[in-house]
Amino acid sequence: MSESTETRGRKRAIDFSFEFFPPKTAEAEAGWWRSVEELAAYEPGFVSVTYGAGATSQAPTYAAVKRLVDETRLQTASHLTVVKAGKGEVDDVIRRFRDAGIRRFVALRGDPPGGIGTAYSPHPGGYANAAALVSALKAIDDFDISVSAYPEKHPESADRAADVAMLKAKAENGADRALTQFFFDNDVFEDYLNDVRRAGIVIPVVPGIMPIQNLAQLKRFAAMCGASVPAFVERRFEGLDDDPDGRFEAAADLAAEQVQDLVARGIADFHFYTMNKSKLMTAVLDRLGIKPGDTLSDAVPERMRA
Ligand code: FAD
């Protein structure tokens, strides 16, 4: 039996999306595109491209999503933030992206212009937060809208209740799903999800999974955005400072184990932070038994899709 006959018709039990950031140099673009082509073969539910803060930030994102729309069959979502932009400006961006073929957005407030940790003040004539942006998107067209969620609380939120209230506002305004900040402790996610459901929020909350490309960098980033890197994660990299292959294997194992544990808890949809790199991502999928061309199983129970 040939390889193609063996793999044809294979079904996978989980759905997933891949997040990219817009490449800013020709060299980065070439590397990103190789990753896109390799990961496209896994037939993700959708891919998304992040968005910087402020009006000038749209150019790299626009170029990236336009290329995805024009040259692939991937469902493509553009992230969009409201930082430093008036309502009219944001509405113009939405229409411009729609005219380029974008039907999906990840609607975000964005980080304070002074950087994470500084005080946020909305643009005087702008949308106040992501919930207002969801309404603005819905007023323009019937887009598919994802929003953020924070299992470990957003650093600016007073407490989890404030965080969940914001997610509820985004869901009530029309968000289709939430994609979470990355986390490593699945108990924390499950606890958060229980609070979300108790608050009457029924949209899918899709765990954001971060395969660890570089532990030191990740720890710095996690500290800024209020995500924790538990000791059990650090232990997996102990003694591997001079062993890049060992670190790669540890990172792939960790991410795959995290997904498998979440699947055992009834989750069947995942958002992967790819960092524009396909090698580690495909190693994770390989450990999950997912091959290029596998299609989503019809047999996935409804509970697991939510
Ligand atoms: P919101 O949902 O509006 O708020 C998040 C939380 O912060 C709320 O729970 C609320 O309680 C609290 N909060 C908000 N404003 C205030 C305030 N003024 N006072 C007190 N509490 C407040 N950033 C980018 O720049 N570009 C991206 O492409 C991008 N993509 C992301 C994708 C995902 C899946 C996630 C999880 C995050 C992403 N971010 C991105 C980061 C995000 O922009 C920041 O976390 C930002 O600080 C909050 O944006 P938000 O849409 O989550 O805000």
Short mmCIF file of C-alpha atoms and ligand atoms in Angstrom, two decimals:
data_model
loop_
_atom_site.label_atom_id
_atom_site.label_comp_id
_atom_site.label_asym_id
_atom_site.label_seq_id
_atom_site.Cartn_x
_atom_site.Cartn_y
_atom_site.Cartn_z
CA MET A 1 0.00 0.00 0.00
CA SER A 2 1.41 3.38 -0.89
CA GLU A 3 1.87 6.09 1.75
CA SER A 4 -0.90 8.17 0.19
CA THR A 5 -3.36 5.23 0.24
CA GLU A 6 -2.46 4.48 3.85
CA THR A 7 -3.09 8.01 5.01
CA ARG A 8 -6.08 8.87 2.82
CA GLY A 9 -9.30 9.29 4.80
CA ARG A 10 -7.58 9.37 8.18
CA LYS A 11 -9.62 11.22 10.79
CA ARG A 12 -8.35 13.30 13.68
CA ALA A 13 -10.26 13.85 16.90
CA ILE A 14 -9.19 17.44 17.56
CA ASP A 15 -9.44 20.70 15.68
CA PHE A 16 -6.80 23.41 15.87
CA SER A 17 -5.74 26.82 14.63
CA PHE A 18 -2.25 28.23 14.11
CA GLU A 19 -1.21 31.73 15.13
CA PHE A 20 1.53 33.60 13.23
CA PHE A 21 3.00 37.07 13.51
CA PRO A 22 3.56 39.19 10.39
CA PRO A 23 7.13 38.90 9.09
CA LYS A 24 8.95 42.21 8.81
CA THR A 25 11.90 41.39 6.53
CA ALA A 26 12.22 39.51 3.25
CA GLU A 27 14.23 36.80 4.99
CA ALA A 28 11.66 36.44 7.78
CA GLU A 29 8.91 36.32 5.17
CA ALA A 30 10.59 33.44 3.34
CA GLY A 31 10.91 31.46 6.59
CA TRP A 32 7.34 32.26 7.61
CA TRP A 33 6.00 31.15 4.24
CA ARG A 34 7.83 27.81 4.43
CA SER A 35 6.15 27.32 7.82
CA VAL A 36 2.76 28.29 6.41
CA GLU A 37 3.10 25.79 3.57
CA GLU A 38 4.18 22.99 5.85
CA LEU A 39 1.47 23.65 8.44
CA ALA A 40 -1.26 24.23 5.83
CA ALA A 41 -0.95 20.53 4.96
CA TYR A 42 -2.42 19.75 8.40
CA GLU A 43 -5.64 21.51 7.40
CA PRO A 44 -6.13 23.77 10.44
CA GLY A 45 -9.61 25.14 11.17
CA PHE A 46 -8.09 28.57 10.60
CA VAL A 47 -4.86 30.49 10.86
CA SER A 48 -4.45 33.93 12.42
CA VAL A 49 -1.96 36.78 12.09
CA THR A 50 -1.21 39.14 14.99
CA TYR A 51 -1.55 42.92 14.82
CA GLY A 52 0.65 45.61 16.36
CA ALA A 53 -0.57 48.69 18.17
CA GLY A 54 -1.47 51.90 16.36
CA ALA A 55 -2.54 52.96 12.94
CA THR A 56 0.76 52.26 11.12
CA SER A 57 0.88 48.71 12.41
CA GLN A 58 -1.67 47.44 9.95
CA ALA A 59 0.71 47.25 6.97
CA PRO A 60 2.64 44.06 7.88
CA THR A 61 -0.53 42.31 9.06
CA TYR A 62 -2.42 43.37 5.96
CA ALA A 63 0.36 42.10 3.69
CA ALA A 64 0.48 38.76 5.52
CA VAL A 65 -3.27 38.11 5.58
CA LYS A 66 -3.64 39.22 1.96
CA ARG A 67 -0.97 36.74 0.89
CA LEU A 68 -2.70 33.98 2.87
CA VAL A 69 -6.04 34.80 1.27
CA ASP A 70 -4.62 35.15 -2.24
CA GLU A 71 -2.26 32.18 -2.26
CA THR A 72 -3.76 29.54 0.04
CA ARG A 73 -7.13 27.99 0.81
CA LEU A 74 -6.63 28.57 4.54
CA GLN A 75 -9.40 30.26 6.52
CA THR A 76 -7.53 33.37 7.61
CA ALA A 77 -8.23 35.56 10.63
CA SER A 78 -6.65 38.94 11.18
CA HIS A 79 -6.02 40.10 14.73
CA LEU A 80 -7.10 43.71 15.24
CA THR A 81 -6.45 46.11 18.14
CA VAL A 82 -7.93 49.52 18.97
CA VAL A 83 -4.85 51.06 20.59
CA LYS A 84 -4.08 54.62 19.49
CA ALA A 85 -6.84 54.59 16.86
CA GLY A 86 -10.11 56.49 16.52
CA LYS A 87 -13.35 54.69 15.71
CA GLY A 88 -13.37 55.85 12.09
CA GLU A 89 -9.81 54.69 11.61
CA VAL A 90 -10.59 51.23 13.03
CA ASP A 91 -13.75 50.96 10.89
CA ASP A 92 -11.71 51.84 7.79
CA VAL A 93 -9.20 49.10 8.63
CA ILE A 94 -12.02 46.58 9.07
CA ARG A 95 -13.50 47.48 5.65
CA ARG A 96 -10.08 47.39 3.98
CA PHE A 97 -9.36 43.92 5.38
CA ARG A 98 -12.84 42.74 4.43
CA ASP A 99 -12.29 43.98 0.87
CA ALA A 100 -9.10 41.90 0.80
CA GLY A 101 -11.17 38.79 1.59
CA ILE A 102 -10.93 38.62 5.40
CA ARG A 103 -14.06 37.20 7.02
CA ARG A 104 -12.56 36.42 10.42
CA PHE A 105 -11.08 38.66 13.10
CA VAL A 106 -9.46 38.19 16.50
CA ALA A 107 -10.80 41.32 18.21
CA LEU A 108 -8.53 42.81 20.87
CA ARG A 109 -8.08 45.97 22.84
CA GLY A 110 -4.29 45.67 22.64
CA ASP A 111 -1.54 46.50 25.10
CA PRO A 112 -1.05 50.01 26.52
CA PRO A 113 1.00 52.17 24.12
CA GLY A 114 3.61 52.59 26.90
CA GLY A 115 4.07 48.82 27.05
CA ILE A 116 2.64 46.00 29.16
CA GLY A 117 2.36 47.10 32.78
CA THR A 118 1.77 50.80 32.05
CA ALA A 119 -1.67 52.38 32.45
CA TYR A 120 -4.06 52.06 29.51
CA SER A 121 -6.10 55.00 28.37
CA PRO A 122 -8.38 54.51 25.40
CA HIS A 123 -8.03 56.81 22.39
CA PRO A 124 -10.46 59.69 23.12
CA GLY A 125 -12.46 58.98 19.99
CA GLY A 126 -11.79 55.26 19.93
CA TYR A 127 -13.32 51.99 21.04
CA ALA A 128 -12.81 51.56 24.78
CA ASN A 129 -12.07 47.86 24.82
CA ALA A 130 -12.37 44.59 22.95
CA ALA A 131 -16.10 44.26 23.73
CA ALA A 132 -16.74 47.56 21.93
CA LEU A 133 -14.64 46.35 19.00
CA VAL A 134 -16.73 43.18 18.73
CA SER A 135 -19.86 45.33 18.42
CA ALA A 136 -18.16 47.51 15.80
CA LEU A 137 -17.19 44.47 13.74
CA LYS A 138 -20.71 43.04 13.94
CA ALA A 139 -22.15 46.40 12.85
CA ILE A 140 -20.02 46.30 9.70
CA ASP A 141 -20.48 42.68 8.64
CA ASP A 142 -21.28 39.20 9.90
CA PHE A 143 -17.68 38.31 10.62
CA ASP A 144 -16.47 35.28 12.54
CA ILE A 145 -15.00 36.82 15.71
CA SER A 146 -12.57 35.39 18.22
CA VAL A 147 -11.61 37.24 21.41
CA SER A 148 -9.01 36.77 24.13
CA ALA A 149 -9.42 35.01 27.47
CA TYR A 150 -7.04 34.81 30.42
CA PRO A 151 -7.07 31.63 32.55
CA GLU A 152 -4.60 33.28 34.93
CA LYS A 153 -6.28 36.73 34.80
CA HIS A 154 -5.21 39.68 32.68
CA PRO A 155 -2.59 41.71 34.56
CA GLU A 156 -4.84 44.82 34.50
CA SER A 157 -7.91 43.00 35.85
CA ALA A 158 -8.77 43.55 39.51
CA ASP A 159 -9.74 39.90 39.90
CA ARG A 160 -11.08 36.90 38.03
CA ALA A 161 -14.65 38.16 38.32
CA ALA A 162 -13.69 41.34 36.41
CA ASP A 163 -11.96 39.22 33.82
CA VAL A 164 -14.91 36.88 33.36
CA ALA A 165 -17.29 39.88 33.20
CA MET A 166 -15.25 41.27 30.28
CA LEU A 167 -15.40 37.92 28.49
CA LYS A 168 -19.16 37.85 29.06
CA ALA A 169 -19.50 41.33 27.51
CA LYS A 170 -17.49 40.18 24.48
CA ALA A 171 -19.64 37.06 24.11
CA GLU A 172 -22.89 39.05 24.47
CA ASN A 173 -21.71 41.49 21.83
CA GLY A 174 -21.28 38.64 19.35
CA ALA A 175 -17.92 36.91 19.80
CA ASP A 176 -17.96 33.37 18.43
CA ARG A 177 -15.15 31.93 20.56
CA ALA A 178 -12.40 32.86 22.97
CA LEU A 179 -8.75 31.96 22.46
CA THR A 180 -6.79 31.86 25.68
CA GLN A 181 -3.47 33.30 26.69
CA PHE A 182 -0.97 30.45 26.95
CA PHE A 183 -0.82 28.50 30.19
CA PHE A 184 0.86 25.26 31.25
CA ASP A 185 -1.19 24.12 34.25
CA ASN A 186 -4.34 22.45 32.97
CA ASP A 187 -5.96 22.55 36.42
CA VAL A 188 -5.83 26.35 36.21
CA PHE A 189 -7.57 26.24 32.82
CA GLU A 190 -10.26 23.84 34.02
CA ASP A 191 -10.95 25.98 37.08
CA TYR A 192 -11.21 29.07 34.85
CA LEU A 193 -13.51 27.29 32.40
CA ASN A 194 -15.80 26.28 35.27
CA ASP A 195 -16.05 29.94 36.35
CA VAL A 196 -16.74 30.99 32.75
CA ARG A 197 -19.55 28.45 32.40
CA ARG A 198 -20.98 29.37 35.84
CA ALA A 199 -21.17 32.97 34.57
CA GLY A 200 -23.43 31.74 31.76
CA ILE A 201 -20.87 32.16 28.97
CA VAL A 202 -21.44 29.41 26.43
CA ILE A 203 -19.04 30.23 23.59
CA PRO A 204 -16.13 27.82 23.07
CA VAL A 205 -13.03 28.70 25.10
CA VAL A 206 -10.11 27.37 23.10
CA PRO A 207 -6.88 26.73 25.02
CA GLY A 208 -3.85 28.59 23.67
CA ILE A 209 -0.90 26.20 23.57
CA MET A 210 2.64 27.54 23.43
CA PRO A 211 5.28 24.98 22.39
CA ILE A 212 8.41 26.34 24.09
CA GLN A 213 10.96 27.51 21.52
CA ASN A 214 13.15 29.22 24.13
CA LEU A 215 12.50 28.85 27.86
CA ALA A 216 14.40 31.97 29.00
CA GLN A 217 12.57 34.20 26.50
CA LEU A 218 9.25 32.61 27.36
CA LYS A 219 9.74 33.24 31.09
CA ARG A 220 10.41 36.93 30.46
CA PHE A 221 7.34 37.23 28.25
CA ALA A 222 5.14 35.22 30.63
CA ALA A 223 6.11 37.46 33.56
CA MET A 224 4.95 40.51 31.59
CA CYS A 225 1.60 39.08 30.57
CA GLY A 226 0.67 37.43 33.85
CA ALA A 227 1.12 33.83 32.76
CA SER A 228 3.05 31.47 35.01
CA VAL A 229 5.70 28.95 34.05
CA PRO A 230 5.34 26.20 36.67
CA ALA A 231 8.31 24.41 38.22
CA PHE A 232 7.35 21.18 36.45
CA VAL A 233 7.92 22.92 33.11
CA GLU A 234 11.32 24.27 34.14
CA ARG A 235 12.36 20.84 35.42
CA ARG A 236 11.86 19.36 31.95
CA PHE A 237 14.61 21.63 30.62
CA GLU A 238 17.08 21.08 33.46
CA GLY A 239 20.52 19.97 32.33
CA LEU A 240 19.69 20.75 28.68
CA ASP A 241 21.44 24.13 28.37
CA ASP A 242 24.00 22.69 25.95
CA ASP A 243 21.64 20.24 24.29
CA PRO A 244 19.42 21.90 21.65
CA ASP A 245 18.05 18.55 20.47
CA GLY A 246 17.14 17.61 24.04
CA ARG A 247 15.38 20.96 24.51
CA PHE A 248 13.47 20.43 21.26
CA GLU A 249 12.32 16.96 22.35
CA ALA A 250 11.34 18.25 25.80
CA ALA A 251 9.34 21.12 24.28
CA ALA A 252 7.51 18.84 21.84
CA ASP A 253 6.78 16.27 24.56
CA LEU A 254 5.49 18.91 26.97
CA ALA A 255 3.09 20.52 24.50
CA ALA A 256 1.80 17.15 23.29
CA GLU A 257 1.28 15.95 26.87
CA GLN A 258 -0.58 19.14 27.72
CA VAL A 259 -2.92 18.67 24.75
CA GLN A 260 -3.45 14.97 25.54
CA ASP A 261 -4.37 15.81 29.12
CA LEU A 262 -6.82 18.49 27.96
CA VAL A 263 -8.35 16.02 25.49
CA ALA A 264 -8.84 13.61 28.41
CA ARG A 265 -10.69 16.45 30.18
CA GLY A 266 -13.08 16.91 27.23
CA ILE A 267 -11.39 19.61 25.14
CA ALA A 268 -11.15 19.13 21.38
CA ASP A 269 -10.10 22.48 19.94
CA PHE A 270 -6.70 24.14 20.35
CA HIS A 271 -5.01 27.40 19.31
CA PHE A 272 -1.28 26.91 18.76
CA TYR A 273 1.20 29.77 19.10
CA THR A 274 3.60 28.76 16.33
CA MET A 275 6.07 31.69 16.58
CA ASN A 276 6.20 31.28 12.77
CA LYS A 277 8.15 28.02 13.14
CA SER A 278 6.84 24.75 11.78
CA LYS A 279 9.47 22.27 12.99
CA LEU A 280 8.46 22.20 16.64
CA MET A 281 4.78 22.48 15.72
CA THR A 282 4.90 19.44 13.44
CA ALA A 283 6.82 17.50 16.11
CA VAL A 284 3.95 18.22 18.52
CA LEU A 285 1.32 17.13 15.97
CA ASP A 286 3.35 14.01 15.20
CA ARG A 287 3.32 13.07 18.90
CA LEU A 288 -0.45 13.54 18.85
CA GLY A 289 -0.68 11.09 15.94
CA ILE A 290 -1.88 13.82 13.56
CA LYS A 291 -0.61 13.63 9.98
CA PRO A 292 -0.90 16.06 7.06
CA GLY A 293 -4.23 15.57 5.32
CA ASP A 294 -6.09 14.15 8.34
CA THR A 295 -9.59 15.58 8.45
CA LEU A 296 -11.71 16.40 11.47
CA SER A 297 -13.69 13.44 12.75
CA ASP A 298 -17.48 13.73 12.65
CA ALA A 299 -17.53 11.60 15.77
CA VAL A 300 -16.12 14.32 18.06
CA PRO A 301 -18.79 14.70 20.76
CA GLU A 302 -20.47 18.10 20.88
CA ARG A 303 -19.34 18.64 24.48
CA MET A 304 -15.74 18.44 23.34
CA ARG A 305 -16.20 21.06 20.66
CA ALA A 306 -17.45 23.63 23.18
P1 FAD B 1 -9.89 43.21 26.91
O1 FAD B 1 -10.57 41.92 26.64
O2 FAD B 1 -10.61 44.44 26.53
O3 FAD B 1 -9.47 43.27 28.41
C1 FAD B 1 -8.72 42.20 28.99
C2 FAD B 1 -8.86 42.22 30.49
O4 FAD B 1 -8.22 43.36 31.02
C3 FAD B 1 -10.29 42.29 30.88
O5 FAD B 1 -10.61 41.11 31.50
C4 FAD B 1 -10.45 43.48 31.78
O6 FAD B 1 -10.95 43.06 33.00
C5 FAD B 1 -9.05 44.03 31.93
N1 FAD B 1 -8.98 45.43 31.58
C6 FAD B 1 -8.96 45.94 30.34
N2 FAD B 1 -8.84 47.26 30.37
C7 FAD B 1 -8.80 47.60 31.67
C8 FAD B 1 -8.67 48.81 32.35
N3 FAD B 1 -8.59 49.98 31.69
N4 FAD B 1 -8.67 48.78 33.71
C9 FAD B 1 -8.78 47.61 34.38
N5 FAD B 1 -8.87 46.41 33.79
C10 FAD B 1 -8.89 46.41 32.46
N6 FAD B 1 -1.90 42.00 21.43
C11 FAD B 1 -1.56 42.69 20.32
O7 FAD B 1 -1.10 43.84 20.41
N7 FAD B 1 -1.71 42.15 19.06
C12 FAD B 1 -2.22 40.91 18.89
O8 FAD B 1 -2.36 40.45 17.75
C13 FAD B 1 -2.59 40.15 20.04
N8 FAD B 1 -3.12 38.91 19.92
C14 FAD B 1 -3.53 38.24 21.05
C15 FAD B 1 -4.14 36.99 20.89
C16 FAD B 1 -4.58 36.28 22.00
C17 FAD B 1 -5.24 34.94 21.80
C18 FAD B 1 -4.43 36.84 23.30
C19 FAD B 1 -4.89 36.07 24.50
C20 FAD B 1 -3.84 38.07 23.46
C21 FAD B 1 -3.38 38.80 22.35
N9 FAD B 1 -2.80 40.07 22.46
C22 FAD B 1 -2.42 40.75 21.32
C23 FAD B 1 -2.57 40.67 23.78
C24 FAD B 1 -3.68 41.66 24.18
O9 FAD B 1 -3.75 42.73 23.27
C25 FAD B 1 -3.37 42.19 25.57
O10 FAD B 1 -3.47 41.20 26.54
C26 FAD B 1 -4.13 43.46 25.97
O11 FAD B 1 -3.50 44.00 27.13
C27 FAD B 1 -5.58 43.25 26.30
O12 FAD B 1 -6.33 43.12 25.14
P2 FAD B 1 -7.72 42.29 25.23
O13 FAD B 1 -8.39 42.32 23.95
O14 FAD B 1 -7.47 41.00 25.85
O15 FAD B 1 -8.47 43.28 26.24
#
